[in-house]
Short mmCIF file of C-alpha atoms in Angstrom, two decimals:
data_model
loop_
_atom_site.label_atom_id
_atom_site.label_comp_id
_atom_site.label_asym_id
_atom_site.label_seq_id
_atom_site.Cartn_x
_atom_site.Cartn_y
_atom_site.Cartn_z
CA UNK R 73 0.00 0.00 0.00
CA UNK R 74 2.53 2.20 1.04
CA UNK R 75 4.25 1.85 -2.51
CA UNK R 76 1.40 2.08 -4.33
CA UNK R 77 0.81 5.39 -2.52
CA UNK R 78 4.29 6.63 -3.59
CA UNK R 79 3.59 5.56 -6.99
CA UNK R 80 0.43 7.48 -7.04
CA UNK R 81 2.22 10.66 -6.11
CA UNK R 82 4.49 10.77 -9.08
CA UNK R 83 1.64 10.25 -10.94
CA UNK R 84 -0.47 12.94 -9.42
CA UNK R 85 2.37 15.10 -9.72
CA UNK R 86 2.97 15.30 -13.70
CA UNK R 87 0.76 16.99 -16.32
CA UNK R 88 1.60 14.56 -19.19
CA UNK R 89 1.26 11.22 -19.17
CA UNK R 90 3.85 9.07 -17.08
CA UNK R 91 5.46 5.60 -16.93
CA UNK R 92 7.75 4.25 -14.44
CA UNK R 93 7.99 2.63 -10.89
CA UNK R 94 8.51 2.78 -7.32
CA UNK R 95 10.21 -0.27 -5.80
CA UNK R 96 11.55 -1.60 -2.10
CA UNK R 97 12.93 -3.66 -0.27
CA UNK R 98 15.34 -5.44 1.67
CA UNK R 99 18.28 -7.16 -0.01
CA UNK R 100 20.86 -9.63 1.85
CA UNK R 101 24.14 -9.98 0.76
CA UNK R 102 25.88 -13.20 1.88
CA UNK R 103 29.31 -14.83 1.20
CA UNK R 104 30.92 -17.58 2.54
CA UNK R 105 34.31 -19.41 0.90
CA UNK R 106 36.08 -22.40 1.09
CA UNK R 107 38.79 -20.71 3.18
CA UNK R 108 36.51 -19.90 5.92
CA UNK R 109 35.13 -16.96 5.16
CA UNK R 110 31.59 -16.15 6.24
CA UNK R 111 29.82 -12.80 6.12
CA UNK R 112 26.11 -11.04 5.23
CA UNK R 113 24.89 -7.87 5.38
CA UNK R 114 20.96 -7.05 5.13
CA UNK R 115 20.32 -3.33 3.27
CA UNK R 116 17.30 -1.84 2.26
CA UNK R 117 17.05 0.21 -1.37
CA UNK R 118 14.63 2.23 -2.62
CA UNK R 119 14.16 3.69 -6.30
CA UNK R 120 11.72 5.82 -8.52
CA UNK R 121 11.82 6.02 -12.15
CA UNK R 122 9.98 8.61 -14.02
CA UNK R 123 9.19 9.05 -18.08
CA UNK R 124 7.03 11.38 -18.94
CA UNK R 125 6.36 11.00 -22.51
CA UNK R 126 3.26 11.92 -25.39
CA UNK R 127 3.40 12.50 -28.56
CA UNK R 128 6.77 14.38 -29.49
CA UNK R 129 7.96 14.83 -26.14
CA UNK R 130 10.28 12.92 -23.83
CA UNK R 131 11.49 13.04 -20.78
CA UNK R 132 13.22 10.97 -17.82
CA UNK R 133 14.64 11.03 -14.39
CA UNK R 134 15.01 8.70 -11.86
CA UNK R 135 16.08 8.49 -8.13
CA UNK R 136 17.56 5.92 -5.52
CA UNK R 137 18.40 5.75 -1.67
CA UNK R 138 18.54 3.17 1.10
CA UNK R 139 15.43 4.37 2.90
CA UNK R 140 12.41 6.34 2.24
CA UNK R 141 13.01 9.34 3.15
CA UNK R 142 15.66 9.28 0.23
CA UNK R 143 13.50 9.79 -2.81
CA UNK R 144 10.13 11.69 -3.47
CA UNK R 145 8.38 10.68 -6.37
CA UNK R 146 6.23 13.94 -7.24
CA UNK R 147 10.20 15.44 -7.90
CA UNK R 148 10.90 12.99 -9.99
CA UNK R 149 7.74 13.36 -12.08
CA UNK R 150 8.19 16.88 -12.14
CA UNK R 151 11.49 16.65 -13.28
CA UNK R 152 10.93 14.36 -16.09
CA UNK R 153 7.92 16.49 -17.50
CA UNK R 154 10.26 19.57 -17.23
CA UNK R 155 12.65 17.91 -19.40
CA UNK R 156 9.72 16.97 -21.63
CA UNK R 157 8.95 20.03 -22.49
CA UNK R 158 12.46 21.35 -23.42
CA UNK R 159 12.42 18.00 -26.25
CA UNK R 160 9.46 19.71 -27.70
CA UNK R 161 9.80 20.52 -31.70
CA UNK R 162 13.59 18.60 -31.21
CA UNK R 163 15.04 18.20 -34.76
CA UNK R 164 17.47 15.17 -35.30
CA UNK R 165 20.97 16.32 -35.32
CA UNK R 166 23.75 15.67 -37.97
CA UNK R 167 26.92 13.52 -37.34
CA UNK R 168 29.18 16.05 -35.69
CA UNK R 169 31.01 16.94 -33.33
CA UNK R 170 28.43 19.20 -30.48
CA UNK R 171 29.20 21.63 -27.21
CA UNK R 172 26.94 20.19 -24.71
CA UNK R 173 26.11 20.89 -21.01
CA UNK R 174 25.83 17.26 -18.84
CA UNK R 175 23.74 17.27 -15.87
CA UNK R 176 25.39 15.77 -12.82
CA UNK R 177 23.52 12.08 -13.35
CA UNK R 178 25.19 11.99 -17.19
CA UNK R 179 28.49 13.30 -16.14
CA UNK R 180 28.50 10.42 -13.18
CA UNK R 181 27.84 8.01 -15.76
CA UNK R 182 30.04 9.00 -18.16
CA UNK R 183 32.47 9.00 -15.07
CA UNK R 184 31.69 5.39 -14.57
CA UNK R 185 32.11 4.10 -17.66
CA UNK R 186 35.73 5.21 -18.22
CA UNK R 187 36.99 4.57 -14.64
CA UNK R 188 35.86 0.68 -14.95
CA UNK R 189 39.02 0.38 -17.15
CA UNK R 190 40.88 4.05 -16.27
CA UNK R 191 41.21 3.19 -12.75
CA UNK R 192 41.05 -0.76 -12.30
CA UNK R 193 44.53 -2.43 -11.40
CA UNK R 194 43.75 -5.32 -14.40
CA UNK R 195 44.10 -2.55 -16.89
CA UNK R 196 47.10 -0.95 -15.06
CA UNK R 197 49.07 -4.03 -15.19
CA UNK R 198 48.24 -5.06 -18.52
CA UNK R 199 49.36 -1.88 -19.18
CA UNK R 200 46.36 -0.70 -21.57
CA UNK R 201 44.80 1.61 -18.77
CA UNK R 202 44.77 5.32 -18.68
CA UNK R 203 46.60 4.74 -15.50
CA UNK R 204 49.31 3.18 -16.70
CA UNK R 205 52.79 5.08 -16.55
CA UNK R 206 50.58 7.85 -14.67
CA UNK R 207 50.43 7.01 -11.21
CA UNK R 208 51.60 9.86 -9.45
CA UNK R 209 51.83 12.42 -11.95
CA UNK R 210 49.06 15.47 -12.52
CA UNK R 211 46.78 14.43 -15.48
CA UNK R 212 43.50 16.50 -14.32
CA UNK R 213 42.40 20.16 -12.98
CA UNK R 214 43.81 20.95 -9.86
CA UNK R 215 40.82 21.46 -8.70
CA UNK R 216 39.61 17.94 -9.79
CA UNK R 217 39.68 15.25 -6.79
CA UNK R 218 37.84 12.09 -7.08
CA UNK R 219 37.42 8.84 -4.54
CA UNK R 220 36.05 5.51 -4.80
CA UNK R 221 34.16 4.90 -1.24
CA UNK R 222 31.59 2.42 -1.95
CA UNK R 223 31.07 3.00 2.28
CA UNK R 224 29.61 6.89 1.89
CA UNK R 225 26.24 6.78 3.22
CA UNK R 226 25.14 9.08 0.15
CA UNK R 227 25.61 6.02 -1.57
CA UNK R 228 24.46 2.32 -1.09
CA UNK R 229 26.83 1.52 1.35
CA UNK R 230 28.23 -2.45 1.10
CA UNK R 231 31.14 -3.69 3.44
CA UNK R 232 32.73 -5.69 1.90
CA UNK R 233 33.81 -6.87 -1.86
CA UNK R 234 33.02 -10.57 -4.21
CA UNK R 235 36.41 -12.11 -2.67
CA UNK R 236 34.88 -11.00 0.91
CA UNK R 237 37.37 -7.84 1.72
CA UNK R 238 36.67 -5.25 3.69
CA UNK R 239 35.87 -2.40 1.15
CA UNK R 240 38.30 0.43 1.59
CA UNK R 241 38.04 4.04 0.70
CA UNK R 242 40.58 4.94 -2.20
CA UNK R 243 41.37 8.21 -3.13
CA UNK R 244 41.93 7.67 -7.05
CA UNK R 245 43.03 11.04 -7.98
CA UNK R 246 43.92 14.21 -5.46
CA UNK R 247 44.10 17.87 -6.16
CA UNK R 248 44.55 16.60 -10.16
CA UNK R 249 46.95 13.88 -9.57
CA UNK R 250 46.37 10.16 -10.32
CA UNK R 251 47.46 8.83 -6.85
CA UNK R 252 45.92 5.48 -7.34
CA UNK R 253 43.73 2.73 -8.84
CA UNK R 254 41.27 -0.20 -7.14
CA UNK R 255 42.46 -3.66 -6.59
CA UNK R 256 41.34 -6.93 -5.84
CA UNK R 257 43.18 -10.10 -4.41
CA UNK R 258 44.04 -10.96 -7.78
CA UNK R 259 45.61 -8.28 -8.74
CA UNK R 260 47.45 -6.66 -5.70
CA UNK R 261 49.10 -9.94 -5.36
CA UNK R 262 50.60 -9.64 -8.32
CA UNK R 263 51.83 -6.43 -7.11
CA UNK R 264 52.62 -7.02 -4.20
CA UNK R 265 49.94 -4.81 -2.10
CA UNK R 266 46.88 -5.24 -0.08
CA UNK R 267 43.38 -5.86 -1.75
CA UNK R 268 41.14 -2.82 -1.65
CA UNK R 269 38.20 -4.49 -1.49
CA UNK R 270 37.01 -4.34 -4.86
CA UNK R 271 36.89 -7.80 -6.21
CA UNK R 272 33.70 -7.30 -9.08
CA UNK R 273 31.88 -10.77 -9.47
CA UNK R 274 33.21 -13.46 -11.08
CA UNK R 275 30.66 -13.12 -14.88
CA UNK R 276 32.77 -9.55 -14.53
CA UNK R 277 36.51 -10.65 -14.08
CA UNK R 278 38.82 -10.86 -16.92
CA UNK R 279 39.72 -14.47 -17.91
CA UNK R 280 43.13 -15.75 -16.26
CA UNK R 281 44.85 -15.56 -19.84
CA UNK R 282 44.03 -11.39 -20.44
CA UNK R 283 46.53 -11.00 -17.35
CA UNK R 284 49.04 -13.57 -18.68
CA UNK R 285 49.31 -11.83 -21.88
CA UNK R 286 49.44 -8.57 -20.35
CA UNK R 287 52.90 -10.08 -18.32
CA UNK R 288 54.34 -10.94 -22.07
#
């Protein structure tokens, strides 16, 4: 009921016609290994997802927290039927190359996309990466710093990584400088380090001849 209430508020909230969803819920994360290792975590999530669309007119936005209190549908609606409207009488473009503005969402994805590769340690010592012959040397703004904390409560905070490591905080670029990239067991062994916690799940890692080759 209480979803269905939420639901009904995005609704209520948008002039033009509007699909999308509110969802809950609690997820569980458990791990346990052959070595010993045993550990869960319980979580809840909560997202929206807004598209306001009619004839001519698009637009979407979204929003997700781990409680409540995190998301409010009617601003979600709103926004996606405000960025309707500015799609109205859109022309398709040429091939070219365009100035455009990103909203914070886009850039973050954008963001995400290149650091899977940029800043992952596979990359770095297959020596492909952007990373590679970097580390420690200014390649950004000065006024560009960027982290990877998957513990920040603005987030959806998880404690601990696919291999079970505690997930660290790792400051991948400061003040402009490329101070560092994210590592799993895997990987920091082969360097000799400490895992950061940030072993992605097996269907994601890179098959065990990739980092051979990369050695050649």
């Amino acid at each position: 009921e209480d979803q269905a209430r939420l639901a009904a508020a995005a609704i209520e909230a948008s002039e033009l016609d509007l699909y999308g969803f509110f969802t809950s819920g609690v997820t569980s994360l458990a791990l346990v290994t052959s070595s010993g290792v045993a550990l869960s975590q319980d979580l809840t999530d909560v997202a929206v997802l807004a598209l306001a669309a009619v004839d001519g007119v698009s637009g979407y936005a979204e929003e997700t927290g781990w409680h409540a209190a995190d998301v409010a549908p009617g601003r979600s609606a709103r926004a996606a039927v405000e960025k309707a409207k500015l799609t109205r009488g859109a022309v398709e473009l040429e091939p070219g190359s365009y100035p455009a503005v990103l909203e914070p969402p886009a850039f973050a994805e954008l963001l995400a996309y290149f650091s899977y590769d940029a800043f992952g340690a596979q990359g770095l010592l297959e020596e492909r990466s952007y990373a590679f012959d970097k580390l420690g040397t200014k390649v950004f703004d000065e006024h560009f710093s960027l982290a990877d904390d998957a513990l920040d409560p603005r987030g959806l905070p998880k404690g601990f990584d696919f291999e079970g490591v505690p997930k660290q905080r790792v400051e991948l670029v400061r003040a402009g400088v490329l101070d560092d990239v994210v590592w799993d067991r895997r990987t920091a062994k082969h360097a000799g380090r400490e895992s950061t916690g940030h072993a992605p799940p097996s269907s994601l890692r890179p098959p065990r001849w990739a980092a051979r080759s990369g050695q050649s």
